[in-house]
Short mmCIF file of N, CA and C and ligand atoms in Angstrom, two decimals:
data_model
loop_
_atom_site.label_atom_id
_atom_site.label_comp_id
_atom_site.label_asym_id
_atom_site.label_seq_id
_atom_site.Cartn_x
_atom_site.Cartn_y
_atom_site.Cartn_z
N MET A 261 -5.11 -21.39 2.28
CA MET A 261 -4.48 -21.65 0.98
C MET A 261 -5.35 -21.09 -0.14
N ASN A 262 -4.73 -20.70 -1.23
CA ASN A 262 -5.50 -20.29 -2.39
C ASN A 262 -6.20 -21.51 -2.97
N GLU A 263 -7.46 -21.32 -3.42
CA GLU A 263 -8.18 -22.45 -3.98
C GLU A 263 -7.59 -22.86 -5.32
N SER A 264 -7.12 -21.85 -6.09
CA SER A 264 -6.53 -22.14 -7.39
C SER A 264 -5.09 -22.62 -7.18
N THR A 265 -4.57 -23.41 -8.14
CA THR A 265 -3.19 -23.86 -8.01
C THR A 265 -2.24 -22.82 -8.61
N ASN A 266 -2.79 -21.85 -9.36
CA ASN A 266 -1.94 -20.80 -9.93
C ASN A 266 -1.62 -19.76 -8.86
N PRO A 267 -0.45 -19.11 -9.01
CA PRO A 267 -0.15 -18.04 -8.04
C PRO A 267 -1.15 -16.89 -8.20
N PRO A 268 -1.44 -16.18 -7.12
CA PRO A 268 -2.42 -15.09 -7.22
C PRO A 268 -1.93 -13.97 -8.13
N GLU A 269 -2.86 -13.32 -8.81
CA GLU A 269 -2.50 -12.21 -9.71
C GLU A 269 -3.01 -10.88 -9.16
N ASN A 270 -2.84 -10.71 -7.86
CA ASN A 270 -3.20 -9.42 -7.28
C ASN A 270 -2.19 -8.36 -7.70
N ILE A 271 -2.66 -7.12 -7.79
CA ILE A 271 -1.73 -6.00 -7.91
C ILE A 271 -1.76 -5.27 -6.58
N VAL A 272 -0.58 -5.17 -5.95
CA VAL A 272 -0.49 -4.63 -4.60
C VAL A 272 0.26 -3.30 -4.65
N LEU A 273 -0.38 -2.26 -4.12
CA LEU A 273 0.25 -0.93 -4.14
C LEU A 273 0.82 -0.61 -2.77
N ILE A 274 2.12 -0.30 -2.74
CA ILE A 274 2.75 0.11 -1.49
C ILE A 274 3.37 1.50 -1.71
N GLY A 275 3.71 2.17 -0.62
CA GLY A 275 4.35 3.48 -0.74
C GLY A 275 3.96 4.36 0.43
N PHE A 276 4.65 5.47 0.53
CA PHE A 276 4.47 6.38 1.65
C PHE A 276 3.07 6.99 1.64
N MET A 277 2.65 7.49 2.80
CA MET A 277 1.38 8.24 2.88
C MET A 277 1.39 9.34 1.83
N GLY A 278 0.29 9.49 1.11
CA GLY A 278 0.21 10.56 0.12
C GLY A 278 0.90 10.27 -1.20
N SER A 279 1.32 9.02 -1.41
CA SER A 279 2.01 8.70 -2.68
C SER A 279 1.02 8.39 -3.80
N GLY A 280 -0.26 8.29 -3.47
CA GLY A 280 -1.28 8.09 -4.51
C GLY A 280 -1.83 6.68 -4.60
N LYS A 281 -1.59 5.85 -3.59
CA LYS A 281 -2.04 4.45 -3.65
C LYS A 281 -3.56 4.34 -3.80
N THR A 282 -4.28 5.13 -3.04
CA THR A 282 -5.75 5.03 -3.09
C THR A 282 -6.28 5.45 -4.46
N THR A 283 -5.80 6.58 -4.98
CA THR A 283 -6.28 7.08 -6.27
C THR A 283 -5.91 6.13 -7.40
N VAL A 284 -4.67 5.68 -7.40
CA VAL A 284 -4.24 4.77 -8.47
C VAL A 284 -4.97 3.43 -8.32
N GLY A 285 -5.19 3.01 -7.09
CA GLY A 285 -5.94 1.77 -6.84
C GLY A 285 -7.34 1.84 -7.45
N ARG A 286 -8.00 2.98 -7.26
CA ARG A 286 -9.36 3.14 -7.82
C ARG A 286 -9.33 3.09 -9.34
N GLU A 287 -8.31 3.72 -9.91
CA GLU A 287 -8.18 3.74 -11.38
C GLU A 287 -7.97 2.31 -11.90
N LEU A 288 -7.11 1.55 -11.25
CA LEU A 288 -6.85 0.16 -11.68
C LEU A 288 -8.12 -0.69 -11.53
N HIS A 289 -8.82 -0.45 -10.44
CA HIS A 289 -10.08 -1.17 -10.19
C HIS A 289 -11.08 -0.89 -11.32
N GLN A 290 -11.17 0.37 -11.72
CA GLN A 290 -12.11 0.72 -12.80
C GLN A 290 -11.71 0.08 -14.12
N ARG A 291 -10.42 0.09 -14.40
CA ARG A 291 -9.97 -0.43 -15.70
C ARG A 291 -10.06 -1.95 -15.79
N LEU A 292 -9.70 -2.62 -14.68
CA LEU A 292 -9.64 -4.09 -14.73
C LEU A 292 -10.92 -4.75 -14.24
N GLY A 293 -11.66 -4.02 -13.42
CA GLY A 293 -12.86 -4.62 -12.82
C GLY A 293 -12.54 -5.56 -11.68
N TYR A 294 -11.28 -5.65 -11.27
CA TYR A 294 -10.95 -6.50 -10.12
C TYR A 294 -11.45 -5.81 -8.85
N PRO A 295 -11.86 -6.60 -7.84
CA PRO A 295 -12.26 -5.97 -6.57
C PRO A 295 -11.12 -5.15 -5.98
N LEU A 296 -11.49 -4.03 -5.37
CA LEU A 296 -10.48 -3.17 -4.74
C LEU A 296 -10.52 -3.38 -3.23
N VAL A 297 -9.37 -3.71 -2.67
CA VAL A 297 -9.28 -3.81 -1.21
C VAL A 297 -8.39 -2.67 -0.72
N ASP A 298 -9.01 -1.70 -0.06
CA ASP A 298 -8.24 -0.62 0.55
C ASP A 298 -8.06 -1.03 2.01
N MET A 299 -6.86 -1.44 2.35
CA MET A 299 -6.64 -2.06 3.67
C MET A 299 -7.03 -1.13 4.82
N ASP A 300 -6.68 0.15 4.70
CA ASP A 300 -7.05 1.09 5.77
C ASP A 300 -8.56 1.14 5.96
N GLN A 301 -9.25 1.14 4.82
CA GLN A 301 -10.72 1.22 4.88
C GLN A 301 -11.32 -0.02 5.54
N VAL A 302 -10.78 -1.19 5.18
CA VAL A 302 -11.28 -2.43 5.77
C VAL A 302 -11.04 -2.43 7.28
N ILE A 303 -9.87 -1.98 7.68
CA ILE A 303 -9.54 -1.95 9.11
C ILE A 303 -10.47 -0.99 9.85
N GLU A 304 -10.73 0.17 9.25
CA GLU A 304 -11.64 1.14 9.89
C GLU A 304 -13.05 0.56 10.02
N LEU A 305 -13.50 -0.09 8.96
CA LEU A 305 -14.85 -0.68 8.99
C LEU A 305 -14.96 -1.72 10.09
N ARG A 306 -13.95 -2.57 10.16
CA ARG A 306 -13.99 -3.65 11.15
C ARG A 306 -13.90 -3.11 12.58
N ALA A 307 -13.05 -2.10 12.74
CA ALA A 307 -12.87 -1.53 14.09
C ALA A 307 -14.04 -0.63 14.46
N GLY A 308 -14.77 -0.17 13.44
CA GLY A 308 -15.90 0.72 13.69
C GLY A 308 -15.46 2.12 14.10
N LYS A 309 -14.24 2.48 13.73
CA LYS A 309 -13.75 3.83 14.06
C LYS A 309 -12.59 4.18 13.12
N PRO A 310 -12.34 5.48 12.98
CA PRO A 310 -11.25 5.89 12.10
C PRO A 310 -9.88 5.52 12.65
N ILE A 311 -8.89 5.52 11.76
CA ILE A 311 -7.54 5.12 12.14
C ILE A 311 -6.98 5.99 13.28
N THR A 312 -7.28 7.27 13.23
CA THR A 312 -6.79 8.16 14.31
C THR A 312 -7.30 7.64 15.67
N ALA A 313 -8.56 7.21 15.71
CA ALA A 313 -9.12 6.72 16.98
C ALA A 313 -8.49 5.38 17.36
N ILE A 314 -8.20 4.54 16.36
CA ILE A 314 -7.55 3.25 16.68
C ILE A 314 -6.19 3.53 17.33
N PHE A 315 -5.43 4.44 16.73
CA PHE A 315 -4.12 4.78 17.29
C PHE A 315 -4.26 5.34 18.70
N GLU A 316 -5.23 6.24 18.89
CA GLU A 316 -5.39 6.89 20.20
C GLU A 316 -5.87 5.92 21.27
N GLU A 317 -6.88 5.11 20.90
CA GLU A 317 -7.53 4.28 21.93
C GLU A 317 -6.87 2.91 22.10
N ASN A 318 -6.36 2.35 20.99
CA ASN A 318 -5.81 1.00 21.05
C ASN A 318 -4.29 0.96 20.92
N GLY A 319 -3.74 2.03 20.35
CA GLY A 319 -2.28 2.08 20.16
C GLY A 319 -1.86 1.60 18.78
N GLU A 320 -0.64 2.01 18.39
CA GLU A 320 -0.17 1.67 17.05
C GLU A 320 0.03 0.16 16.88
N THR A 321 0.50 -0.50 17.95
CA THR A 321 0.74 -1.95 17.81
C THR A 321 -0.54 -2.70 17.46
N ALA A 322 -1.65 -2.27 18.08
CA ALA A 322 -2.94 -2.91 17.78
C ALA A 322 -3.29 -2.70 16.31
N PHE A 323 -3.04 -1.49 15.80
CA PHE A 323 -3.30 -1.23 14.39
C PHE A 323 -2.42 -2.11 13.50
N ARG A 324 -1.14 -2.23 13.87
CA ARG A 324 -0.22 -3.05 13.07
C ARG A 324 -0.64 -4.52 13.10
N ASP A 325 -1.16 -4.97 14.23
CA ASP A 325 -1.65 -6.36 14.31
C ASP A 325 -2.83 -6.56 13.37
N MET A 326 -3.70 -5.55 13.30
CA MET A 326 -4.85 -5.65 12.38
C MET A 326 -4.36 -5.72 10.94
N GLU A 327 -3.33 -4.93 10.62
CA GLU A 327 -2.77 -4.94 9.26
C GLU A 327 -2.22 -6.33 8.92
N THR A 328 -1.44 -6.89 9.85
CA THR A 328 -0.85 -8.21 9.59
C THR A 328 -1.94 -9.26 9.45
N GLY A 329 -2.95 -9.17 10.32
CA GLY A 329 -4.06 -10.13 10.26
C GLY A 329 -4.77 -10.06 8.92
N LEU A 330 -4.99 -8.86 8.43
CA LEU A 330 -5.67 -8.70 7.14
C LEU A 330 -4.81 -9.24 5.99
N LEU A 331 -3.50 -8.97 6.05
CA LEU A 331 -2.62 -9.50 5.00
C LEU A 331 -2.66 -11.03 4.97
N LYS A 332 -2.71 -11.62 6.16
CA LYS A 332 -2.77 -13.09 6.23
C LYS A 332 -4.06 -13.59 5.61
N GLU A 333 -5.15 -12.91 5.93
CA GLU A 333 -6.45 -13.28 5.35
C GLU A 333 -6.42 -13.19 3.84
N LEU A 334 -5.87 -12.08 3.34
CA LEU A 334 -5.83 -11.88 1.89
C LEU A 334 -4.97 -12.95 1.22
N SER A 335 -3.96 -13.44 1.93
CA SER A 335 -3.08 -14.48 1.38
C SER A 335 -3.79 -15.82 1.32
N GLN A 336 -4.79 -15.99 2.18
CA GLN A 336 -5.45 -17.29 2.25
C GLN A 336 -6.73 -17.39 1.45
N ARG A 337 -7.36 -16.26 1.23
CA ARG A 337 -8.69 -16.29 0.60
C ARG A 337 -8.58 -16.65 -0.88
N GLY A 338 -9.62 -17.30 -1.42
CA GLY A 338 -9.59 -17.82 -2.78
C GLY A 338 -9.48 -16.81 -3.89
N GLU A 339 -10.10 -15.62 -3.73
CA GLU A 339 -10.12 -14.63 -4.82
C GLU A 339 -8.69 -14.31 -5.32
N PRO A 340 -8.35 -14.70 -6.56
CA PRO A 340 -6.96 -14.58 -6.98
C PRO A 340 -6.57 -13.25 -7.62
N ARG A 341 -7.59 -12.40 -7.94
CA ARG A 341 -7.26 -11.15 -8.66
C ARG A 341 -7.93 -9.96 -7.99
N ARG A 342 -7.12 -9.21 -7.29
CA ARG A 342 -7.64 -8.01 -6.63
C ARG A 342 -6.63 -6.88 -6.80
N ILE A 343 -7.12 -5.69 -6.57
CA ILE A 343 -6.22 -4.55 -6.43
C ILE A 343 -6.15 -4.29 -4.93
N ILE A 344 -4.96 -4.33 -4.38
CA ILE A 344 -4.82 -4.16 -2.93
C ILE A 344 -4.02 -2.89 -2.65
N SER A 345 -4.69 -1.94 -1.99
CA SER A 345 -4.02 -0.70 -1.64
C SER A 345 -3.69 -0.76 -0.14
N THR A 346 -2.41 -0.61 0.18
CA THR A 346 -1.96 -0.81 1.57
C THR A 346 -1.77 0.53 2.29
N GLY A 347 -1.60 0.47 3.59
CA GLY A 347 -1.22 1.66 4.36
C GLY A 347 0.30 1.83 4.27
N GLY A 348 0.75 3.07 4.40
CA GLY A 348 2.17 3.38 4.16
C GLY A 348 3.15 2.65 5.07
N GLY A 349 2.68 2.19 6.24
CA GLY A 349 3.61 1.56 7.18
C GLY A 349 3.59 0.05 7.14
N VAL A 350 2.91 -0.50 6.15
CA VAL A 350 2.73 -1.96 6.12
C VAL A 350 4.05 -2.71 5.96
N VAL A 351 5.06 -2.03 5.41
CA VAL A 351 6.34 -2.71 5.17
C VAL A 351 7.21 -2.79 6.43
N GLY A 352 6.74 -2.22 7.54
CA GLY A 352 7.56 -2.17 8.76
C GLY A 352 7.89 -3.53 9.33
N ARG A 353 6.99 -4.48 9.21
CA ARG A 353 7.24 -5.81 9.79
C ARG A 353 7.78 -6.75 8.70
N SER A 354 8.79 -7.53 9.03
CA SER A 354 9.36 -8.43 8.02
C SER A 354 8.32 -9.48 7.60
N GLU A 355 7.50 -9.87 8.55
CA GLU A 355 6.42 -10.83 8.26
C GLU A 355 5.50 -10.27 7.15
N ASN A 356 5.19 -8.98 7.26
CA ASN A 356 4.33 -8.34 6.26
C ASN A 356 5.00 -8.31 4.90
N ARG A 357 6.32 -8.04 4.90
CA ARG A 357 7.02 -7.94 3.62
C ARG A 357 6.98 -9.28 2.90
N GLU A 358 7.11 -10.35 3.66
CA GLU A 358 7.01 -11.70 3.08
C GLU A 358 5.61 -11.93 2.51
N LEU A 359 4.61 -11.56 3.31
CA LEU A 359 3.22 -11.77 2.88
C LEU A 359 2.92 -10.98 1.61
N LEU A 360 3.42 -9.73 1.55
CA LEU A 360 3.16 -8.87 0.40
C LEU A 360 3.65 -9.55 -0.87
N LYS A 361 4.88 -10.03 -0.84
CA LYS A 361 5.48 -10.65 -2.03
C LYS A 361 4.67 -11.84 -2.51
N GLY A 362 4.11 -12.58 -1.56
CA GLY A 362 3.34 -13.77 -1.93
C GLY A 362 1.98 -13.44 -2.51
N LEU A 363 1.57 -12.18 -2.36
CA LEU A 363 0.21 -11.80 -2.80
C LEU A 363 0.12 -11.55 -4.29
N GLY A 364 1.22 -11.20 -4.93
CA GLY A 364 1.15 -10.90 -6.36
C GLY A 364 2.22 -9.91 -6.77
N TYR A 365 1.82 -8.98 -7.65
CA TYR A 365 2.77 -8.01 -8.20
C TYR A 365 2.75 -6.76 -7.32
N VAL A 366 3.90 -6.46 -6.72
CA VAL A 366 3.96 -5.38 -5.73
C VAL A 366 4.59 -4.14 -6.37
N VAL A 367 3.82 -3.06 -6.37
CA VAL A 367 4.26 -1.82 -7.01
C VAL A 367 4.47 -0.74 -5.95
N TRP A 368 5.66 -0.18 -5.94
CA TRP A 368 5.99 0.90 -5.01
C TRP A 368 5.78 2.24 -5.71
N LEU A 369 4.81 2.99 -5.22
CA LEU A 369 4.59 4.34 -5.74
C LEU A 369 5.47 5.29 -4.94
N HIS A 370 6.41 5.90 -5.62
CA HIS A 370 7.38 6.76 -4.94
C HIS A 370 7.09 8.23 -5.26
N ALA A 371 7.18 9.06 -4.24
CA ALA A 371 7.04 10.51 -4.45
C ALA A 371 8.03 11.21 -3.53
N PRO A 372 8.58 12.35 -3.97
CA PRO A 372 9.54 13.06 -3.13
C PRO A 372 8.89 13.65 -1.87
N ALA A 373 9.70 13.82 -0.82
CA ALA A 373 9.19 14.28 0.48
C ALA A 373 8.42 15.60 0.35
N LYS A 374 8.88 16.49 -0.52
CA LYS A 374 8.24 17.81 -0.66
C LYS A 374 6.79 17.64 -1.14
N LEU A 375 6.62 16.75 -2.10
CA LEU A 375 5.28 16.51 -2.65
C LEU A 375 4.38 15.81 -1.60
N ILE A 376 4.97 14.90 -0.86
CA ILE A 376 4.23 14.20 0.20
C ILE A 376 3.71 15.21 1.23
N LEU A 377 4.58 16.16 1.58
CA LEU A 377 4.21 17.17 2.56
C LEU A 377 3.04 18.01 2.04
N GLU A 378 3.12 18.40 0.77
CA GLU A 378 2.03 19.19 0.16
C GLU A 378 0.71 18.41 0.19
N ARG A 379 0.80 17.15 -0.18
CA ARG A 379 -0.43 16.34 -0.29
C ARG A 379 -1.04 15.99 1.05
N THR A 380 -0.20 15.82 2.06
CA THR A 380 -0.73 15.36 3.35
C THR A 380 -0.96 16.51 4.32
N GLY A 381 -0.48 17.70 3.95
CA GLY A 381 -0.48 18.84 4.87
C GLY A 381 -1.83 19.19 5.47
N LYS A 382 -2.88 19.15 4.64
CA LYS A 382 -4.17 19.64 5.12
C LYS A 382 -5.00 18.57 5.83
N ASN A 383 -4.51 17.36 5.81
CA ASN A 383 -5.31 16.24 6.28
C ASN A 383 -4.84 15.78 7.67
N ARG A 384 -5.75 15.74 8.63
CA ARG A 384 -5.37 15.34 10.01
C ARG A 384 -5.65 13.86 10.27
N ALA A 385 -5.99 13.12 9.21
CA ALA A 385 -6.40 11.72 9.40
C ALA A 385 -5.22 10.76 9.55
N ARG A 386 -4.00 11.31 9.47
CA ARG A 386 -2.84 10.41 9.55
C ARG A 386 -2.10 10.68 10.86
N PRO A 387 -2.34 9.83 11.86
CA PRO A 387 -1.80 10.10 13.21
C PRO A 387 -0.29 10.28 13.23
N LEU A 388 0.43 9.56 12.36
CA LEU A 388 1.89 9.65 12.42
C LEU A 388 2.40 11.00 11.93
N LEU A 389 1.56 11.75 11.23
CA LEU A 389 2.00 13.05 10.73
C LEU A 389 1.47 14.21 11.57
N ASN A 390 0.71 13.88 12.62
CA ASN A 390 0.26 14.93 13.54
C ASN A 390 1.41 15.26 14.50
N ALA A 391 2.49 15.73 13.92
CA ALA A 391 3.70 16.01 14.70
C ALA A 391 3.96 17.51 14.70
N GLU A 392 4.83 17.93 15.61
CA GLU A 392 5.18 19.36 15.67
C GLU A 392 5.80 19.81 14.34
N ASP A 393 6.67 18.96 13.81
CA ASP A 393 7.34 19.28 12.56
C ASP A 393 7.07 18.15 11.56
N PRO A 394 5.94 18.22 10.83
CA PRO A 394 5.58 17.12 9.93
C PRO A 394 6.64 16.88 8.84
N ALA A 395 7.31 17.95 8.39
CA ALA A 395 8.31 17.78 7.32
C ALA A 395 9.45 16.89 7.82
N GLU A 396 9.87 17.14 9.05
CA GLU A 396 10.95 16.36 9.65
C GLU A 396 10.48 14.90 9.84
N ARG A 397 9.25 14.75 10.31
CA ARG A 397 8.70 13.41 10.53
C ARG A 397 8.67 12.63 9.21
N ILE A 398 8.24 13.31 8.14
CA ILE A 398 8.20 12.65 6.82
C ILE A 398 9.59 12.21 6.40
N ARG A 399 10.56 13.12 6.56
CA ARG A 399 11.94 12.79 6.15
C ARG A 399 12.47 11.59 6.93
N THR A 400 12.23 11.59 8.25
CA THR A 400 12.74 10.48 9.09
C THR A 400 12.09 9.15 8.70
N LEU A 401 10.75 9.18 8.59
CA LEU A 401 10.05 7.95 8.27
C LEU A 401 10.44 7.43 6.89
N MET A 402 10.60 8.37 5.94
CA MET A 402 10.97 7.97 4.57
C MET A 402 12.33 7.30 4.56
N GLU A 403 13.25 7.89 5.33
CA GLU A 403 14.60 7.33 5.38
C GLU A 403 14.56 5.90 5.91
N GLN A 404 13.74 5.70 6.95
CA GLN A 404 13.63 4.35 7.54
C GLN A 404 12.96 3.38 6.57
N ARG A 405 11.97 3.88 5.84
CA ARG A 405 11.12 2.96 5.08
C ARG A 405 11.57 2.68 3.65
N GLU A 406 12.33 3.61 3.06
CA GLU A 406 12.65 3.42 1.64
C GLU A 406 13.31 2.06 1.36
N PRO A 407 14.30 1.64 2.20
CA PRO A 407 14.88 0.32 1.92
C PRO A 407 13.85 -0.81 2.04
N LEU A 408 12.83 -0.60 2.88
CA LEU A 408 11.82 -1.65 3.09
C LEU A 408 10.87 -1.72 1.90
N TYR A 409 10.52 -0.53 1.35
CA TYR A 409 9.69 -0.53 0.13
C TYR A 409 10.47 -1.21 -1.00
N GLN A 410 11.75 -0.83 -1.08
CA GLN A 410 12.62 -1.37 -2.12
C GLN A 410 12.65 -2.90 -2.04
N GLU A 411 12.82 -3.40 -0.83
CA GLU A 411 12.91 -4.85 -0.61
C GLU A 411 11.60 -5.56 -0.97
N SER A 412 10.48 -4.87 -0.77
CA SER A 412 9.18 -5.52 -0.94
C SER A 412 8.64 -5.46 -2.37
N ALA A 413 9.16 -4.51 -3.17
CA ALA A 413 8.49 -4.22 -4.44
C ALA A 413 9.10 -4.95 -5.63
N HIS A 414 8.24 -5.33 -6.58
CA HIS A 414 8.72 -5.81 -7.88
C HIS A 414 9.01 -4.63 -8.79
N LEU A 415 8.29 -3.53 -8.58
CA LEU A 415 8.43 -2.37 -9.46
C LEU A 415 8.41 -1.09 -8.62
N LYS A 416 9.36 -0.18 -8.91
CA LYS A 416 9.31 1.14 -8.28
C LYS A 416 8.92 2.15 -9.34
N LEU A 417 7.87 2.91 -9.08
CA LEU A 417 7.42 3.91 -10.04
C LEU A 417 7.55 5.29 -9.43
N ASP A 418 8.29 6.17 -10.08
CA ASP A 418 8.36 7.55 -9.59
C ASP A 418 7.13 8.28 -10.12
N THR A 419 6.32 8.75 -9.21
CA THR A 419 5.02 9.31 -9.61
C THR A 419 5.10 10.77 -10.05
N SER A 420 6.26 11.40 -9.87
CA SER A 420 6.37 12.83 -10.19
C SER A 420 6.01 13.09 -11.65
N GLY A 421 5.15 14.05 -11.87
CA GLY A 421 4.82 14.48 -13.23
C GLY A 421 3.87 13.56 -13.98
N LEU A 422 3.36 12.53 -13.32
CA LEU A 422 2.44 11.61 -13.99
C LEU A 422 1.08 11.65 -13.30
N ASP A 423 0.00 11.61 -14.09
CA ASP A 423 -1.31 11.56 -13.44
C ASP A 423 -1.69 10.10 -13.20
N CYS A 424 -2.83 9.90 -12.51
CA CYS A 424 -3.13 8.53 -12.08
C CYS A 424 -3.45 7.63 -13.28
N GLY A 425 -3.96 8.23 -14.38
CA GLY A 425 -4.23 7.44 -15.59
C GLY A 425 -2.93 6.93 -16.18
N GLU A 426 -1.93 7.80 -16.23
CA GLU A 426 -0.63 7.38 -16.80
C GLU A 426 0.03 6.33 -15.91
N LEU A 427 -0.09 6.53 -14.61
CA LEU A 427 0.50 5.54 -13.69
C LEU A 427 -0.18 4.19 -13.84
N ALA A 428 -1.52 4.22 -13.96
CA ALA A 428 -2.26 2.96 -14.10
C ALA A 428 -1.85 2.24 -15.38
N THR A 429 -1.69 2.99 -16.47
CA THR A 429 -1.28 2.38 -17.74
C THR A 429 0.08 1.70 -17.59
N GLY A 430 1.02 2.41 -16.95
CA GLY A 430 2.36 1.85 -16.74
C GLY A 430 2.29 0.57 -15.90
N ILE A 431 1.50 0.62 -14.84
CA ILE A 431 1.41 -0.55 -13.94
C ILE A 431 0.80 -1.74 -14.68
N LEU A 432 -0.23 -1.48 -15.47
CA LEU A 432 -0.90 -2.58 -16.17
C LEU A 432 0.05 -3.27 -17.16
N GLU A 433 0.80 -2.46 -17.89
CA GLU A 433 1.76 -3.04 -18.86
C GLU A 433 2.78 -3.91 -18.13
N CYS A 434 3.34 -3.37 -17.06
CA CYS A 434 4.38 -4.10 -16.33
C CYS A 434 3.81 -5.34 -15.65
N ALA A 435 2.59 -5.23 -15.12
CA ALA A 435 1.97 -6.37 -14.43
C ALA A 435 1.70 -7.50 -15.43
N ARG A 436 1.23 -7.11 -16.61
CA ARG A 436 0.96 -8.11 -17.65
C ARG A 436 2.22 -8.90 -17.95
N TYR A 437 3.30 -8.17 -18.11
CA TYR A 437 4.59 -8.79 -18.40
C TYR A 437 5.00 -9.71 -17.25
N PHE A 438 4.87 -9.20 -16.02
CA PHE A 438 5.28 -9.97 -14.84
C PHE A 438 4.48 -11.28 -14.75
N PHE A 439 3.15 -11.18 -14.90
CA PHE A 439 2.34 -12.39 -14.73
C PHE A 439 2.57 -13.39 -15.87
N ALA A 440 2.92 -12.87 -17.06
CA ALA A 440 3.24 -13.77 -18.18
C ALA A 440 4.52 -14.56 -17.88
N GLN A 441 5.44 -13.90 -17.14
CA GLN A 441 6.71 -14.56 -16.81
C GLN A 441 6.59 -15.49 -15.59
N HIS A 442 5.52 -15.30 -14.81
CA HIS A 442 5.34 -16.10 -13.58
C HIS A 442 3.97 -16.77 -13.59
N PRO A 443 3.75 -17.65 -14.59
CA PRO A 443 2.41 -18.23 -14.71
C PRO A 443 2.11 -19.21 -13.57
C1 S3P B 668 0.32 4.88 7.96
C2 S3P B 668 -0.29 5.19 6.77
C3 S3P B 668 -1.74 5.33 6.64
C4 S3P B 668 -2.45 4.49 7.70
C5 S3P B 668 -1.94 4.81 9.06
C6 S3P B 668 -0.44 4.56 9.20
C7 S3P B 668 1.80 4.81 8.02
O1 S3P B 668 -2.17 4.92 5.34
O2 S3P B 668 -2.29 3.12 7.43
O3 S3P B 668 -2.23 6.17 9.33
O4 S3P B 668 2.36 4.25 8.97
O5 S3P B 668 2.46 5.29 7.05
P1 S3P B 668 -1.90 5.78 3.98
O6 S3P B 668 -0.54 5.43 3.51
O7 S3P B 668 -2.96 5.30 3.06
O8 S3P B 668 -2.03 7.22 4.34
#
């Protein structure tokens, strides 16, 4: 349980791989001074290996279990104000979607498939995109996930044409309003 009786005021970033969650998370962390929790990073640290190795050696289900376990921990721990940057597949489990909503203000960073492909193209650290046809994989996964991001988010932000400073400003304004309405 949260130690405080007030609802947590975390800002939670969700969205597809390459949508900018990590960069925007860092910007929000710098501006607000709230601790930054990058879920992928925490999972890698705890497992003592990169995500690609977790997928290869333990399987995707084991990785998803680690994600759910971490979300549960974050829901229970006392710290009420954090910036939480999630992995792109965190919305896959309904249990996770429930947990996300309870954590605070959930922002969906949206980017078109073409931009996602450009951003993720050179990076081999994302096992789900190490496919024969990454563009097709992105389109399929996006189609499956968009309704889940929609269901989980309080705010959808189209990131096209905006830099991370502009996105952070937009998120902060909207979050302030949200938390004022949900004291
Ligand atoms: C995943 C996204 C990755 C990471 C893992 C699985 C996904 O995080 O959690 O490779 O299923 O979309 P990013 O969204 O930070 O790339």
